[in-house]
mmCIF file of C-alpha atoms and ligand atoms in Angstrom:
data_model
loop_
_atom_site.group_PDB
_atom_site.id
_atom_site.type_symbol
_atom_site.label_atom_id
_atom_site.label_comp_id
_atom_site.label_asym_id
_atom_site.label_seq_id
_atom_site.Cartn_x
_atom_site.Cartn_y
_atom_site.Cartn_z
ATOM 1 C CA UNK V 1 -18.492 -15.253 4.260
ATOM 2 C CA UNK V 2 -17.469 -15.238 7.900
ATOM 3 C CA UNK V 3 -15.873 -12.540 10.033
ATOM 4 C CA UNK V 4 -13.172 -13.666 12.437
ATOM 5 C CA UNK V 5 -11.842 -11.373 15.159
ATOM 6 C CA UNK V 6 -9.795 -13.859 17.152
ATOM 7 C CA UNK V 7 -6.186 -14.608 16.201
ATOM 8 C CA UNK V 8 -6.370 -18.203 17.410
ATOM 9 C CA UNK V 9 -9.651 -18.825 15.573
ATOM 10 C CA UNK V 10 -8.162 -17.427 12.355
ATOM 11 C CA UNK V 11 -5.106 -19.635 12.783
ATOM 12 C CA UNK V 12 -7.293 -22.706 13.369
ATOM 13 C CA UNK V 13 -9.411 -21.965 10.264
ATOM 14 C CA UNK V 14 -6.311 -21.630 8.089
ATOM 15 C CA UNK V 15 -4.761 -24.798 9.496
ATOM 16 C CA UNK V 16 -7.937 -26.763 8.750
ATOM 17 C CA UNK V 17 -8.162 -25.434 5.185
ATOM 18 C CA UNK V 18 -4.495 -26.161 4.481
ATOM 19 C CA UNK V 19 -4.903 -29.680 5.914
ATOM 20 C CA UNK V 20 -7.806 -30.163 3.495
ATOM 21 C CA UNK V 21 -5.479 -29.225 0.618
ATOM 22 C CA UNK V 22 -6.945 -25.780 -0.064
ATOM 23 C CA UNK V 23 -4.822 -22.828 -1.188
ATOM 24 C CA UNK V 24 -5.327 -19.425 0.410
ATOM 25 C CA UNK V 25 -5.076 -16.036 -1.295
ATOM 26 C CA UNK V 26 -4.730 -13.062 1.045
ATOM 27 C CA UNK V 27 -5.331 -9.309 0.706
ATOM 28 C CA UNK V 28 -4.161 -7.220 3.684
ATOM 29 C CA UNK V 29 -5.839 -3.814 4.084
ATOM 30 C CA UNK V 30 -6.670 -1.120 6.611
ATOM 31 C CA UNK V 31 -10.304 -1.138 5.463
ATOM 32 C CA UNK V 32 -12.523 1.672 4.145
ATOM 33 C CA UNK V 33 -12.449 -0.333 0.957
ATOM 34 C CA UNK V 34 -12.569 1.171 -2.521
ATOM 35 C CA UNK V 35 -12.163 -0.022 -6.105
ATOM 36 C CA UNK V 36 -8.386 -0.339 -5.648
ATOM 37 C CA UNK V 37 -8.861 -2.878 -2.861
ATOM 38 C CA UNK V 38 -11.619 -4.507 -4.911
ATOM 39 C CA UNK V 39 -9.222 -5.145 -7.806
ATOM 40 C CA UNK V 40 -6.889 -6.990 -5.421
ATOM 41 C CA UNK V 41 -9.779 -9.096 -4.138
ATOM 42 C CA UNK V 42 -10.974 -9.978 -7.649
ATOM 43 C CA UNK V 43 -7.480 -11.125 -8.606
ATOM 44 C CA UNK V 44 -7.108 -12.926 -5.278
ATOM 45 C CA UNK V 45 -10.322 -14.819 -5.976
ATOM 46 C CA UNK V 46 -8.621 -16.258 -9.086
ATOM 47 C CA UNK V 47 -5.339 -17.042 -7.359
ATOM 48 C CA UNK V 48 -6.480 -19.313 -4.547
ATOM 49 C CA UNK V 49 -9.230 -21.737 -3.556
ATOM 50 C CA UNK V 50 -10.075 -19.444 -0.653
ATOM 51 C CA UNK V 51 -9.806 -15.691 -0.219
ATOM 52 C CA UNK V 52 -9.003 -13.975 3.070
ATOM 53 C CA UNK V 53 -9.218 -10.199 3.541
ATOM 54 C CA UNK V 54 -7.726 -8.595 6.621
ATOM 55 C CA UNK V 55 -8.964 -5.263 7.918
ATOM 56 C CA UNK V 56 -6.667 -3.841 10.550
ATOM 57 C CA UNK V 57 -5.689 -0.222 11.123
ATOM 58 C CA UNK V 58 -2.212 -1.005 12.345
ATOM 59 C CA UNK V 59 -1.029 1.489 14.993
ATOM 60 C CA UNK V 60 2.570 0.344 14.566
ATOM 61 C CA UNK V 61 2.831 1.898 11.107
ATOM 62 C CA UNK V 62 1.564 5.345 12.148
ATOM 63 C CA UNK V 63 3.969 7.969 13.499
ATOM 64 C CA UNK V 64 3.302 10.441 16.295
ATOM 65 C CA UNK V 65 0.965 13.174 15.021
ATOM 66 C CA UNK V 66 -0.202 11.093 12.035
ATOM 67 C CA UNK V 67 -3.823 10.215 11.298
ATOM 68 C CA UNK V 68 -4.251 6.970 13.298
ATOM 69 C CA UNK V 69 -7.110 8.342 15.413
ATOM 70 C CA UNK V 70 -9.089 9.746 12.496
ATOM 71 C CA UNK V 71 -8.311 7.064 9.895
ATOM 72 C CA UNK V 72 -11.641 6.348 8.125
ATOM 73 C CA UNK V 73 -13.460 3.148 9.072
ATOM 74 C CA UNK V 74 -16.692 1.570 7.771
ATOM 75 C CA UNK V 75 -16.856 -2.128 8.555
ATOM 76 C CA UNK V 76 -20.446 -2.312 7.370
ATOM 77 C CA UNK V 77 -19.700 -1.081 3.837
ATOM 78 C CA UNK V 78 -16.462 -3.110 3.792
ATOM 79 C CA UNK V 79 -18.392 -6.278 4.636
ATOM 80 C CA UNK V 80 -20.756 -5.710 1.731
ATOM 81 C CA UNK V 81 -17.948 -5.029 -0.762
ATOM 82 C CA UNK V 82 -16.020 -8.067 0.483
ATOM 83 C CA UNK V 83 -19.049 -10.350 0.142
ATOM 84 C CA UNK V 84 -19.643 -9.119 -3.410
ATOM 85 C CA UNK V 85 -15.981 -9.787 -4.267
ATOM 86 C CA UNK V 86 -16.242 -13.395 -3.074
ATOM 87 C CA UNK V 87 -14.215 -13.111 0.134
ATOM 88 C CA UNK V 88 -14.471 -16.227 2.341
ATOM 89 C CA UNK V 89 -13.114 -14.719 5.546
ATOM 90 C CA UNK V 90 -12.692 -11.176 6.820
ATOM 91 C CA UNK V 91 -10.041 -11.201 9.517
ATOM 92 C CA UNK V 92 -10.518 -8.108 11.679
ATOM 93 C CA UNK V 93 -8.461 -8.483 14.852
ATOM 94 C CA UNK V 94 -8.310 -5.993 17.709
ATOM 95 C CA UNK V 95 -5.164 -4.002 18.443
ATOM 96 C CA UNK V 96 -4.887 -5.700 21.845
ATOM 97 C CA UNK V 97 -4.899 -9.158 20.271
ATOM 98 C CA UNK V 98 -2.230 -8.242 17.710
ATOM 99 C CA UNK V 99 -0.012 -6.352 20.178
ATOM 100 C CA UNK V 100 -0.764 -7.783 23.611
ATOM 101 C CA UNK V 101 0.897 -6.479 26.761
ATOM 102 C CA UNK V 102 4.597 -7.323 26.692
ATOM 103 C CA UNK V 103 4.873 -7.313 22.898
ATOM 104 C CA UNK V 104 8.503 -6.563 21.841
ATOM 105 C CA UNK V 105 9.249 -8.255 18.499
ATOM 106 C CA UNK V 106 9.782 -6.278 15.294
ATOM 107 C CA UNK V 107 10.666 -7.116 11.698
ATOM 108 C CA UNK V 108 12.969 -4.512 10.163
ATOM 109 C CA UNK V 109 14.020 -4.468 6.498
ATOM 110 C CA UNK V 110 17.124 -2.276 6.213
ATOM 111 C CA UNK V 111 18.274 0.049 3.431
ATOM 112 C CA UNK V 112 15.283 0.495 1.136
ATOM 113 C CA UNK V 113 13.189 1.570 4.118
ATOM 114 C CA UNK V 114 15.443 4.591 4.798
ATOM 115 C CA UNK V 115 14.443 6.530 1.675
ATOM 116 C CA UNK V 116 11.247 8.042 0.204
ATOM 117 C CA UNK V 117 8.302 7.294 2.556
ATOM 118 C CA UNK V 118 10.741 5.719 5.023
ATOM 119 C CA UNK V 119 12.656 8.993 5.343
ATOM 120 C CA UNK V 120 9.460 11.023 5.834
ATOM 121 C CA UNK V 121 7.789 8.507 8.130
ATOM 122 C CA UNK V 122 10.430 6.979 10.440
ATOM 123 C CA UNK V 123 9.340 3.563 11.731
ATOM 124 C CA UNK V 124 6.493 3.278 9.213
ATOM 125 C CA UNK V 125 7.907 0.320 7.314
ATOM 126 C CA UNK V 126 8.949 -1.472 10.492
ATOM 127 C CA UNK V 127 5.281 -1.355 11.454
ATOM 128 C CA UNK V 128 4.233 -2.592 8.015
ATOM 129 C CA UNK V 129 6.697 -5.486 7.823
ATOM 130 C CA UNK V 130 5.936 -6.524 11.394
ATOM 131 C CA UNK V 131 2.179 -6.639 10.892
ATOM 132 C CA UNK V 132 2.426 -8.316 7.498
ATOM 133 C CA UNK V 133 4.739 -10.971 8.993
ATOM 134 C CA UNK V 134 2.259 -11.569 11.784
ATOM 135 C CA UNK V 135 -0.648 -11.769 9.328
ATOM 136 C CA UNK V 136 1.289 -14.229 7.169
ATOM 137 C CA UNK V 137 1.976 -16.390 10.251
ATOM 138 C CA UNK V 138 -1.672 -16.299 11.281
ATOM 139 C CA UNK V 139 -3.285 -16.793 7.851
ATOM 140 C CA UNK V 140 -0.555 -18.860 6.136
ATOM 141 C CA UNK V 141 -1.418 -17.656 2.639
ATOM 142 C CA UNK V 142 -0.006 -19.241 -0.506
ATOM 143 C CA UNK V 143 -0.303 -15.928 -2.301
ATOM 144 C CA UNK V 144 -0.704 -12.334 -1.108
ATOM 145 C CA UNK V 145 -1.722 -9.337 -3.196
ATOM 146 C CA UNK V 146 -0.490 -5.767 -2.796
ATOM 147 C CA UNK V 147 -1.106 -2.609 -4.831
ATOM 148 C CA UNK V 148 1.614 -0.785 -6.790
ATOM 149 C CA UNK V 149 0.019 2.381 -5.410
ATOM 150 C CA UNK V 150 2.237 1.766 -2.360
ATOM 151 C CA UNK V 151 5.208 1.090 -4.591
ATOM 152 C CA UNK V 152 7.904 1.182 -1.921
ATOM 153 C CA UNK V 153 5.807 -0.971 0.404
ATOM 154 C CA UNK V 154 5.596 -3.641 -2.295
ATOM 155 C CA UNK V 155 9.399 -3.549 -2.770
ATOM 156 C CA UNK V 156 9.930 -3.806 0.990
ATOM 157 C CA UNK V 157 7.524 -6.756 1.308
ATOM 158 C CA UNK V 158 9.228 -8.570 -1.594
ATOM 159 C CA UNK V 159 12.614 -8.032 0.109
ATOM 160 C CA UNK V 160 11.295 -9.335 3.429
ATOM 161 C CA UNK V 161 9.730 -12.438 1.870
ATOM 162 C CA UNK V 162 12.973 -13.207 0.044
ATOM 163 C CA UNK V 163 15.228 -12.543 3.030
ATOM 164 C CA UNK V 164 13.117 -14.457 5.549
ATOM 165 C CA UNK V 165 12.344 -17.409 3.209
ATOM 166 C CA UNK V 166 8.616 -16.909 3.544
ATOM 167 C CA UNK V 167 6.629 -19.391 1.452
ATOM 168 C CA UNK V 168 4.202 -16.892 0.001
ATOM 169 C CA UNK V 169 3.982 -15.584 -3.548
ATOM 170 C CA UNK V 170 3.715 -11.782 -3.719
ATOM 171 C CA UNK V 171 1.602 -10.285 -6.504
ATOM 172 C CA UNK V 172 1.794 -6.562 -7.351
ATOM 173 C CA UNK V 173 -1.380 -5.086 -8.816
ATOM 174 C CA UNK V 174 -1.772 -1.963 -10.998
ATOM 175 C CA UNK V 175 -2.966 1.341 -9.526
ATOM 176 C CA UNK V 176 -6.718 1.890 -9.838
ATOM 177 C CA UNK V 177 -7.609 5.522 -10.575
ATOM 178 C CA UNK V 178 -10.709 7.685 -10.731
ATOM 179 C CA UNK V 179 -11.795 8.676 -14.243
ATOM 180 C CA UNK V 180 -9.969 12.011 -13.834
ATOM 181 C CA UNK V 181 -6.690 10.331 -12.854
ATOM 182 C CA UNK V 182 -6.682 10.577 -9.041
ATOM 183 C CA UNK V 183 -5.334 7.340 -7.555
ATOM 184 C CA UNK V 184 -7.925 5.798 -5.252
ATOM 185 C CA UNK V 185 -6.982 6.004 -1.594
ATOM 186 C CA UNK V 186 -8.895 5.738 1.667
ATOM 187 C CA UNK V 187 -7.250 9.069 2.563
ATOM 188 C CA UNK V 188 -8.972 10.834 -0.358
ATOM 189 C CA UNK V 189 -11.959 11.048 1.999
ATOM 190 C CA UNK V 190 -10.044 13.754 3.935
ATOM 191 C CA UNK V 191 -10.022 16.098 0.916
ATOM 192 C CA UNK V 192 -12.380 19.067 0.569
ATOM 193 C CA UNK V 193 -13.801 19.582 -2.954
ATOM 194 C CA UNK V 194 -11.144 22.255 -3.606
ATOM 195 C CA UNK V 195 -8.340 19.998 -2.284
ATOM 196 C CA UNK V 196 -9.702 17.140 -4.387
ATOM 197 C CA UNK V 197 -9.251 19.393 -7.432
ATOM 198 C CA UNK V 198 -5.705 20.312 -6.405
ATOM 199 C CA UNK V 199 -4.875 16.644 -5.825
ATOM 200 C CA UNK V 200 -5.217 16.086 -9.567
ATOM 201 C CA UNK V 201 -1.788 17.710 -9.886
ATOM 202 C CA UNK V 202 -0.259 14.405 -8.717
ATOM 203 C CA UNK V 203 -1.528 12.291 -11.608
ATOM 204 C CA UNK V 204 -1.154 15.258 -14.003
ATOM 205 C CA UNK V 205 2.507 15.560 -13.047
ATOM 206 C CA UNK V 206 3.057 11.845 -13.649
ATOM 207 C CA UNK V 207 1.444 12.245 -17.074
ATOM 208 C CA UNK V 208 3.726 15.218 -17.779
ATOM 209 C CA UNK V 209 6.814 13.213 -16.778
ATOM 210 C CA UNK V 210 5.758 10.316 -18.999
ATOM 211 C CA UNK V 211 5.248 12.712 -21.897
ATOM 212 C CA UNK V 212 8.681 14.293 -21.411
ATOM 213 C CA UNK V 213 10.224 10.816 -21.277
ATOM 214 C CA UNK V 214 8.365 9.778 -24.440
ATOM 215 C CA UNK V 215 9.703 12.906 -26.156
ATOM 216 C CA UNK V 216 13.245 11.777 -25.373
ATOM 217 C CA UNK V 217 14.167 13.685 -22.201
ATOM 218 C CA UNK V 218 16.418 11.439 -20.091
ATOM 219 C CA UNK V 219 17.779 13.793 -17.433
ATOM 220 C CA UNK V 220 16.000 13.038 -14.134
ATOM 221 C CA UNK V 221 16.711 16.472 -12.648
ATOM 222 C CA UNK V 222 15.131 18.201 -15.649
ATOM 223 C CA UNK V 223 12.017 16.012 -15.449
ATOM 224 C CA UNK V 224 11.727 16.539 -11.695
ATOM 225 C CA UNK V 225 12.074 20.317 -12.122
ATOM 226 C CA UNK V 226 9.150 20.372 -14.566
ATOM 227 C CA UNK V 227 7.039 18.205 -12.251
ATOM 228 C CA UNK V 228 7.915 20.400 -9.257
ATOM 229 C CA UNK V 229 6.795 23.510 -11.185
ATOM 230 C CA UNK V 230 3.482 21.912 -12.120
ATOM 231 C CA UNK V 231 2.646 20.776 -8.575
ATOM 232 C CA UNK V 232 3.796 24.057 -7.018
ATOM 233 C CA UNK V 233 1.298 26.021 -9.121
ATOM 234 C CA UNK V 234 -1.315 24.975 -6.547
ATOM 235 C CA UNK V 235 -0.880 27.056 -3.386
ATOM 236 C CA UNK V 236 -2.228 24.404 -0.989
ATOM 237 C CA UNK V 237 0.279 21.738 -2.067
ATOM 238 C CA UNK V 238 3.567 20.954 -0.330
ATOM 239 C CA UNK V 239 5.931 18.450 -1.885
ATOM 240 C CA UNK V 240 7.259 15.855 0.541
ATOM 241 C CA UNK V 241 9.418 14.075 -2.036
ATOM 242 C CA UNK V 242 9.822 13.676 -5.788
ATOM 243 C CA UNK V 243 12.279 10.992 -6.869
ATOM 244 C CA UNK V 244 13.112 8.979 -9.951
ATOM 245 C CA UNK V 245 14.298 5.518 -8.919
ATOM 246 C CA UNK V 246 15.008 2.108 -10.381
ATOM 247 C CA UNK V 247 11.805 0.113 -10.020
ATOM 248 C CA UNK V 248 13.419 -2.887 -8.286
ATOM 249 C CA UNK V 249 16.387 -1.519 -6.293
ATOM 250 C CA UNK V 250 14.773 1.900 -5.627
ATOM 251 C CA UNK V 251 18.225 3.404 -6.254
ATOM 252 C CA UNK V 252 17.973 7.044 -7.352
ATOM 253 C CA UNK V 253 18.678 7.429 -11.085
ATOM 254 C CA UNK V 254 20.319 10.501 -12.673
ATOM 255 C CA UNK V 255 19.297 9.313 -16.154
ATOM 256 C CA UNK V 256 16.052 7.523 -16.838
ATOM 257 C CA UNK V 257 15.670 4.169 -18.584
ATOM 258 C CA UNK V 258 12.977 1.502 -19.061
ATOM 259 C CA UNK V 259 13.119 0.666 -15.325
ATOM 260 C CA UNK V 260 12.608 4.216 -14.059
ATOM 261 C CA UNK V 261 9.706 5.011 -11.820
ATOM 262 C CA UNK V 262 8.737 8.488 -10.642
ATOM 263 C CA UNK V 263 7.599 8.374 -7.027
ATOM 264 C CA UNK V 264 6.011 11.286 -5.254
ATOM 265 C CA UNK V 265 4.438 12.239 -1.962
ATOM 266 C CA UNK V 266 2.591 15.541 -1.714
ATOM 267 C CA UNK V 267 0.626 17.217 1.051
ATOM 268 C CA UNK V 268 -2.666 18.697 -0.106
ATOM 269 C CA UNK V 269 -3.511 20.833 2.907
ATOM 270 C CA UNK V 270 -3.013 18.373 5.794
ATOM 271 C CA UNK V 271 -3.517 15.240 3.679
ATOM 272 C CA UNK V 272 -0.431 13.413 2.464
ATOM 273 C CA UNK V 273 -1.001 11.545 -0.799
ATOM 274 C CA UNK V 274 1.387 9.283 -2.720
ATOM 275 C CA UNK V 275 1.442 8.231 -6.352
ATOM 276 C CA UNK V 276 3.896 6.812 -8.859
ATOM 277 C CA UNK V 277 4.347 5.759 -12.445
ATOM 278 C CA UNK V 278 6.877 4.023 -14.618
ATOM 279 C CA UNK V 279 8.203 6.629 -17.044
ATOM 280 C CA UNK V 280 8.845 4.536 -20.131
ATOM 281 C CA UNK V 281 7.024 1.299 -19.269
HETATM 282 P P1 AMP H 301 -4.482 0.162 2.549
HETATM 283 O O1 AMP H 301 -5.835 -0.226 2.998
HETATM 284 O O2 AMP H 301 -4.361 1.602 2.160
HETATM 285 O O3 AMP H 301 -3.392 -0.287 3.496
HETATM 286 O O4 AMP H 301 -4.224 -0.634 1.194
HETATM 287 C C1 AMP H 301 -4.342 -2.033 1.152
HETATM 288 C C2 AMP H 301 -3.796 -2.525 -0.159
HETATM 289 O O5 AMP H 301 -4.542 -1.954 -1.229
HETATM 290 C C3 AMP H 301 -2.322 -2.131 -0.384
HETATM 291 O O6 AMP H 301 -1.638 -3.223 -0.970
HETATM 292 C C4 AMP H 301 -2.431 -0.974 -1.328
HETATM 293 O O7 AMP H 301 -1.305 -0.803 -2.153
HETATM 294 C C5 AMP H 301 -3.647 -1.369 -2.155
HETATM 295 N N1 AMP H 301 -4.225 -0.189 -2.787
HETATM 296 C C6 AMP H 301 -4.584 0.974 -2.188
HETATM 297 N N2 AMP H 301 -5.022 1.865 -3.103
HETATM 298 C C7 AMP H 301 -4.930 1.258 -4.317
HETATM 299 C C8 AMP H 301 -5.229 1.651 -5.654
HETATM 300 N N3 AMP H 301 -5.690 2.873 -5.937
HETATM 301 N N4 AMP H 301 -5.014 0.760 -6.643
HETATM 302 C C9 AMP H 301 -4.529 -0.476 -6.354
HETATM 303 N N5 AMP H 301 -4.238 -0.914 -5.133
HETATM 304 C C10 AMP H 301 -4.423 -0.064 -4.112
#
């Protein structure tokens, strides 16, 4: 495994591999890797001749007052996990090399970026789609893997790839959870033991919604009301959004069906966590 920091060196490596007929699988991350990232890498290993992992805490996707400065980093542990997962290249560029002086070009997917996380975090998805476009141009992957944990992000990336005729296959991977249900996230490291306990209300509320759906409840507002009550029982939680949407269009649904997904974002103290689940799938 090699670590490449230079954009031009990464581009040269990819060009050489493609010229030699190799396919490249790519997993973009912000590092501080956990079992969720690992599952993407394991699948990526099977999907291409070569596996590239990027680690880049992308300032463009953080808003003012968000956690850019304190976002957890551990390149040493990440390197070990990546090597064990069979990564060929870690691409870890600097901010200055990705956004050099004079940088002014942005990729903006309209519509589905205005709702849910896009409404709470203005400019977030523009930062995501811009950096992912740049990474695709640099690494030239045949296939790229993303987690369903960031459900809206996956939908936005699929839209961008379709709209901009990008020649990369997008794979969505299931959410990896702790044994007690908490979805793995680098941001879980911000939680105190008590907050960690309260954070279980996210996965518990998804389980409740799935149970209500299985029992025949179809009214989204009624399901959301029950979920809201459950989460609000914990004093340190603040709901950012709770929505039931169609899994592909992300249109809000008044009645649930086999394509309904419950998406939520909740602050536990200062930490904003997201989670989601299909309701009948
Ligand atoms: P991040 O480092 O948070 O930007 O995440 C990098 C990739 O890993 C994204 O595609 C995420 O959706 C994915 N990911 C993060 N957490 C999980 C998880 N618990 N299960 C599956 N994929 C995840």
